[in-house]
Coordinates of C-alpha atoms and ligand atoms in Angstrom, one line a residue:
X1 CA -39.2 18.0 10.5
X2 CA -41.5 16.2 8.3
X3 CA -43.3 12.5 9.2
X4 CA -41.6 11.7 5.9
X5 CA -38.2 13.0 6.3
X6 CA -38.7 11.4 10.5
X7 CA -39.2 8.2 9.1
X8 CA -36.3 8.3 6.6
X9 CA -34.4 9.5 9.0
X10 CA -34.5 6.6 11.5
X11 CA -34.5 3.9 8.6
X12 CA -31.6 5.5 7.1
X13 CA -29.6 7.5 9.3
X14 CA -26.6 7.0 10.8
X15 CA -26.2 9.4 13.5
X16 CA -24.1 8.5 16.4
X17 CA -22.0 6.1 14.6
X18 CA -18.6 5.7 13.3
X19 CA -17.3 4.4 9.8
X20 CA -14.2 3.6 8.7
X21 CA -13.4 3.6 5.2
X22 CA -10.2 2.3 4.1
X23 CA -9.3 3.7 1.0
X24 CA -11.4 6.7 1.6
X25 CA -9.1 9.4 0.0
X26 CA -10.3 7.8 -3.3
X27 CA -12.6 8.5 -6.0
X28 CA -15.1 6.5 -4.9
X29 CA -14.3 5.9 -1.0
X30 CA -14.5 10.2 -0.9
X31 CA -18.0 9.7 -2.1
X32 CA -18.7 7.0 0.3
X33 CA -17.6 9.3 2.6
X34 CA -19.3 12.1 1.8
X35 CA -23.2 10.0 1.6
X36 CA -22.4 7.9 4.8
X37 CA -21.4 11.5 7.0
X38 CA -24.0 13.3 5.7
X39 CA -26.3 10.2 6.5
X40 CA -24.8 11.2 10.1
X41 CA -22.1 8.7 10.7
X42 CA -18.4 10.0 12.0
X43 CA -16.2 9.3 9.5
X44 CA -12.3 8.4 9.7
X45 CA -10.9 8.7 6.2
X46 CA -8.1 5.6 6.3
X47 CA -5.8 5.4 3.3
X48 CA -2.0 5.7 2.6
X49 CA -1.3 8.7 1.6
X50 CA -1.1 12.4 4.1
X51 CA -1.7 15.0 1.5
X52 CA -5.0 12.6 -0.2
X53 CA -6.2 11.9 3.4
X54 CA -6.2 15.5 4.6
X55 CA -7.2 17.2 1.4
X56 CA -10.7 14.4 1.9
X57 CA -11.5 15.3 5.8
X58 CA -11.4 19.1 4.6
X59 CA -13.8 18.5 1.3
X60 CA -16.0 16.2 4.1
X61 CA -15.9 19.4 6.5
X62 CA -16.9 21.9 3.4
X63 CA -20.1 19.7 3.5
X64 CA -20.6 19.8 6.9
X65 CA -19.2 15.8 7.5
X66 CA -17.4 14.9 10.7
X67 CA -14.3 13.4 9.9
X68 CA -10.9 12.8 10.6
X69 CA -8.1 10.7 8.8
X70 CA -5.5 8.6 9.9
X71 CA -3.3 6.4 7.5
X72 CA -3.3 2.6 7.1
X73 CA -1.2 0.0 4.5
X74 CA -4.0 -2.4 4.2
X75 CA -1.3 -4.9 3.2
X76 CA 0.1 -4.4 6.9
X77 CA -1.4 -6.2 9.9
X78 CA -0.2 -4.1 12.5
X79 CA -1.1 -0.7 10.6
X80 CA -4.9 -2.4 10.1
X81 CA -4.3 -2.7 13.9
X82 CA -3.1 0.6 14.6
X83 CA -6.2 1.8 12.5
X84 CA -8.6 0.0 15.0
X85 CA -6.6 1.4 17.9
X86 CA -6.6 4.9 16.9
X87 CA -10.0 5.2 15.6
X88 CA -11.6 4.0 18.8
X89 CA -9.2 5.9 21.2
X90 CA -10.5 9.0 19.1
X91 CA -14.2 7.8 18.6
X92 CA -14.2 5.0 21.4
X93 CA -15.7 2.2 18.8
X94 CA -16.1 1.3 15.3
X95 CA -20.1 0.3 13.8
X96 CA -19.2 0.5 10.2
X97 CA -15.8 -1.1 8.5
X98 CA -15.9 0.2 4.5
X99 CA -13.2 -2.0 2.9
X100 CA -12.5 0.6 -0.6
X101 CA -8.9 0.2 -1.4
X102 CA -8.1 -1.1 -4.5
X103 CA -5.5 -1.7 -7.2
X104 CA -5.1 -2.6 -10.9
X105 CA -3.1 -3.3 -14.0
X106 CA -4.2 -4.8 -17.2
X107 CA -1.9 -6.4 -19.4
X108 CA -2.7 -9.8 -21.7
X109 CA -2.3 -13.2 -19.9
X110 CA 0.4 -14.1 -21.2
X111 CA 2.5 -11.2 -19.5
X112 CA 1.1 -11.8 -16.4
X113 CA 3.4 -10.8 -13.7
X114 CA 3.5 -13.3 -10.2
X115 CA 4.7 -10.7 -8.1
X116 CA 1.9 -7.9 -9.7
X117 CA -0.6 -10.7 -9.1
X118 CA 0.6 -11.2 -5.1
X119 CA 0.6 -7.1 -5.4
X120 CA -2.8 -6.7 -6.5
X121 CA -4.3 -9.8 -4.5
X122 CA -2.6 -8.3 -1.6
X123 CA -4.7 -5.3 -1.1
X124 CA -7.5 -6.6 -2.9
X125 CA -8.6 -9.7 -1.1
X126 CA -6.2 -10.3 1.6
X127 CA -6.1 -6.8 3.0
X128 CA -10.0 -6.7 2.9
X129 CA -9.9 -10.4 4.6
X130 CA -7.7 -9.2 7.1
X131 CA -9.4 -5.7 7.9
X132 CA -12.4 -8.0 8.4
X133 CA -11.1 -10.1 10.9
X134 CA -9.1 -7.2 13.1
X135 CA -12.3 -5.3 12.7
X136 CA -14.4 -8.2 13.5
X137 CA -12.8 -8.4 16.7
X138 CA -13.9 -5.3 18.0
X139 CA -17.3 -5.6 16.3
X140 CA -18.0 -8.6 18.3
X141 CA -17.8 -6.4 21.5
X142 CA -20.5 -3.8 20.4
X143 CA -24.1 -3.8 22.0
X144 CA -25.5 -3.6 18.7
X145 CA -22.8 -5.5 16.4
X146 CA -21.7 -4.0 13.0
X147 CA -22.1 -3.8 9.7
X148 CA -19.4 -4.1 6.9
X149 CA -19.5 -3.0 3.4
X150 CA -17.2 -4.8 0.5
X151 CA -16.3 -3.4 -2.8
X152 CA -16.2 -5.8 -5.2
X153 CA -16.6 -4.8 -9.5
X154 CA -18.7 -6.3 -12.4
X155 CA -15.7 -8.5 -12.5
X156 CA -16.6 -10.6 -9.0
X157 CA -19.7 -11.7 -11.7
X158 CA -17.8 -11.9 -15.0
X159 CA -13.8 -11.5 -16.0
X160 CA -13.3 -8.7 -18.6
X161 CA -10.3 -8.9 -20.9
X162 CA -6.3 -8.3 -19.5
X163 CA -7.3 -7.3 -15.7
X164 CA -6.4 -10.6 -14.8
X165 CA -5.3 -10.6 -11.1
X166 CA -8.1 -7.8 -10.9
X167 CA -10.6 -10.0 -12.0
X168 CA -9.8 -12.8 -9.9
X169 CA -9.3 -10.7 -6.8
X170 CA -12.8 -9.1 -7.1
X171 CA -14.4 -12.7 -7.8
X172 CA -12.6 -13.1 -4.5
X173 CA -14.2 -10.0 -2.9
X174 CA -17.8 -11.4 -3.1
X175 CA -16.9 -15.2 -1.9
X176 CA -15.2 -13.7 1.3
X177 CA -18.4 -11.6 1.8
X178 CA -20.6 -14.4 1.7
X179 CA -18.3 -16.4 4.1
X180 CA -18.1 -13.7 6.8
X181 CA -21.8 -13.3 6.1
X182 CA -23.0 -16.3 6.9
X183 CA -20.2 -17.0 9.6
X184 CA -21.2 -14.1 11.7
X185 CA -25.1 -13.5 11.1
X186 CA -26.4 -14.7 14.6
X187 CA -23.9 -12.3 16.2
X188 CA -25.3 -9.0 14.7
X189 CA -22.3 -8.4 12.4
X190 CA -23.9 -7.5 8.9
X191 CA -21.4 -8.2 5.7
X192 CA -22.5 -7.2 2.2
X193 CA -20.8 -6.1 -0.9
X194 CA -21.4 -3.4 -3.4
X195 CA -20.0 -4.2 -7.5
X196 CA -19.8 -1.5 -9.0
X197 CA -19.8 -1.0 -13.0
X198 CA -17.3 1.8 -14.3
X199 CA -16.8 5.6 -12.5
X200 CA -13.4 6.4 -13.9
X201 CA -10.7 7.2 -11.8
X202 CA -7.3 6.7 -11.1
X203 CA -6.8 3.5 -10.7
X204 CA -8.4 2.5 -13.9
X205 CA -8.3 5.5 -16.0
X206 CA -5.0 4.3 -17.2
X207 CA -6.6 1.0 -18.8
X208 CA -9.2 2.7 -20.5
X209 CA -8.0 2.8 -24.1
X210 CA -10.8 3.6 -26.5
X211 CA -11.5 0.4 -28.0
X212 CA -12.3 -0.5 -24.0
X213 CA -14.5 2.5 -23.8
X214 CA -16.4 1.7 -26.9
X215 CA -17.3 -2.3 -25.5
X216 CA -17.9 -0.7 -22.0
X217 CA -20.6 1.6 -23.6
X218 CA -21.5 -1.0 -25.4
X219 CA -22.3 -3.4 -22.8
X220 CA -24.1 -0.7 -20.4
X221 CA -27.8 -0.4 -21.1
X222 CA -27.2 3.0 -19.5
X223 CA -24.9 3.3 -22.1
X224 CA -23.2 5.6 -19.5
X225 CA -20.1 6.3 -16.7
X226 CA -21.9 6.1 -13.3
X227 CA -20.8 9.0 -11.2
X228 CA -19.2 8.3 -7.5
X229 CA -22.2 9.4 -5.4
X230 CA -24.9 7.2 -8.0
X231 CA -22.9 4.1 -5.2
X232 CA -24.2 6.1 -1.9
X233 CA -28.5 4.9 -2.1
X234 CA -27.2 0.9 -2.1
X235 CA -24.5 1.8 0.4
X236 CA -27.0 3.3 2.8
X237 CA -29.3 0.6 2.2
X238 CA -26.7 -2.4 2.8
X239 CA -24.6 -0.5 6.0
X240 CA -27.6 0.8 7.9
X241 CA -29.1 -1.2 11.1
X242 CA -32.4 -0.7 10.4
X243 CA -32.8 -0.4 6.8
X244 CA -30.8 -3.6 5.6
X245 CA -31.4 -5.5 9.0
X246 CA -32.1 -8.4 7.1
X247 CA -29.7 -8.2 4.5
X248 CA -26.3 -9.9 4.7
X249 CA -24.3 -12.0 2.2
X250 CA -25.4 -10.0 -0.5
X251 CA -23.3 -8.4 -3.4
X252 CA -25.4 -5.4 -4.6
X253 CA -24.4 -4.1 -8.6
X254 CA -24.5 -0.6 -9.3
X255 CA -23.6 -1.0 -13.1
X256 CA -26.1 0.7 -15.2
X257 CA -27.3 -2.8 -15.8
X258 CA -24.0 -4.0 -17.1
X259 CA -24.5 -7.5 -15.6
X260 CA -27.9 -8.1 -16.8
X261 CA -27.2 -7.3 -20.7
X262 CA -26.0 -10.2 -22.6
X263 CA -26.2 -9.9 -26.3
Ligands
NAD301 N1 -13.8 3.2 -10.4 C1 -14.4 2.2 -10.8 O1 -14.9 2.2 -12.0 C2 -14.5 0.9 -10.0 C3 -15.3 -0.1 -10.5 C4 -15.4 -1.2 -9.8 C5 -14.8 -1.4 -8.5 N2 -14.0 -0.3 -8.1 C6 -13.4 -0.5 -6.8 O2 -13.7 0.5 -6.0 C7 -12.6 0.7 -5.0 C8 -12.2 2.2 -5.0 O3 -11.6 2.5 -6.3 P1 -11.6 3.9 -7.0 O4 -12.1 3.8 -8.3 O5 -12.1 4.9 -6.0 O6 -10.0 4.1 -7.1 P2 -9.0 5.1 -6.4 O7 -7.7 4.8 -6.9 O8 -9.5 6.5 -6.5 O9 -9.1 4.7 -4.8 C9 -8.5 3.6 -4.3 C10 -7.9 4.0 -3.0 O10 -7.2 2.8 -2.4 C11 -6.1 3.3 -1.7 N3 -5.1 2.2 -1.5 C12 -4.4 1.5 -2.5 N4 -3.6 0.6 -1.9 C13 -3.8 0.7 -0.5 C14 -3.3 0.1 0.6 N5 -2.3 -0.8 0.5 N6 -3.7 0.5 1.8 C15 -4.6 1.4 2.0 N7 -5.2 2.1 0.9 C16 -4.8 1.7 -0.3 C17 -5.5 4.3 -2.7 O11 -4.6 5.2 -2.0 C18 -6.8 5.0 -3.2 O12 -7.1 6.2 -2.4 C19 -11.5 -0.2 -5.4 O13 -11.7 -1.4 -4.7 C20 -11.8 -0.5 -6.9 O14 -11.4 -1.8 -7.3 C21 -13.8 0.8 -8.8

């Protein structure tokens, strides 16, 4: 092996450690996935569904990854707990928590369901609060601590039209990283978020009508999608040990510099 590739290696690389990513059947969890095992992590694919879960450990083993799944209701205490359980009677700990599920619905504000908005908060900020703090738990008991990674959106920065509850949620997402952040950074636990812009997929495909795709474009210097593994270089950075050592608290946007345009 090269000095280069050496030295990448040990700022980067993950080998020996275990990540859980809830949500990791998904679009952009699968990618997660697929940059954080081949970084060298374990992985254990944690979502709701069988067929989504297996069908992701057997595109993760195509590629060479180490995974398994095992399925978790994020909105569920006792299945986050089960989650903990069974990954570290199967791996014996946990290093890396990847909180990745997420829901949405767009409608205008004035048809604003409660119980959609108790829905969508549910798994999108009190799920990921509550995966924290069961995961947390166990963190606390590892030589070398842990490091969790948050998705949040361009919408923890900015609300965009009729995602309401979304937006909200994801504003949410970057506040409760912070907290945990600061709460836990003398006791080696490592909480930073990622925001990404827009990578279609199926939980927003559905809201993207073309007048939406025309101001998306619009507002993206790129003046492009991104594509699921564009999120794996910041995801790296922020989850490994040694790389982002001295990073916590921070939300990280890969938008195509949708955040920075104002026009
Ligand atoms: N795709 C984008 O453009 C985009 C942009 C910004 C943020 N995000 C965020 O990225 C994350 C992943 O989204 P995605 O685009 O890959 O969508 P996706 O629908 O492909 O993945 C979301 C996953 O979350 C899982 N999930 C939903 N409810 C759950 C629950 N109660 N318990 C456990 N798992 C549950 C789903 O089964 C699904 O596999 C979400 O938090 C989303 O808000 C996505």
């Amino acid at each position: 092996m090269s000095t280069s590739s050496t030295y990448l290696e040990k700022l980067f690389g993950l080998q020996g450690e275990v990540a859980v990513i809830i949500g990791g059947a998904g679009e952009l969890g699968g990618a997660l996935a697929a940059g954080i095992g081949q970084a060298g992590a374990h992985i254990v694919v944690a979502d709701m569904g069988e067929a989504a879960c297996k069908s992701r450990v057997e595109k993760l083993a195509n590629i060479g990854v180490s995974a398994e799944y095992l399925i978790v209701d994020i909105t569920n205490r006792e299945s986050i707990k089960s989650l903990l359980a069974g990954s570290k009677k199967k791996t014996g700990k946990v290093d890396m928590l990847i909180n990745c599920a997420g829901i949405n619905v767009g409608t205008p504000f004035l048809e604003v369901d409660p119980a959609m908005w108790d829905k969508i908060f549910a798994v999108n900020l009190k799920g990921m609060m509550e995966s924290c703090q069961v995961f947390i738990e166990s963190m606390l008991q590892n030589e070398s601590g842990g490091s969790i990674l948050n998705i949040g959106s361009v919408n923890s920065d900015r609300p965009l039209s009729r995602v309401f509850a979304y937006a909200a949620s994801k504003a949410g997402v970057v506040n409760l990283t912070q907290n945990i952040a600061q709460e836990f950074a003398d006791k080696k636990i490592r909480c930073n978020a990622i925001c990404p812009g827009f990578f279609p997929a199926e939980q927003n495909r559905k809201i993207l009508s073309e007048e939406r795709i025309a101001n998306i474009m619009n507002g993206t210097p790129m003046r492009r999608y991104g594509s699921p593994d564009e999120l794996v270089g910041a995801a790296l950075l922020l989850l490994s040990q040694r790389a982002g050592s001295y990073m916590t608290g921070a939300a990280v946007y890969v938008d195509g510099g949708f955040t920075c345009s104002w026009f």
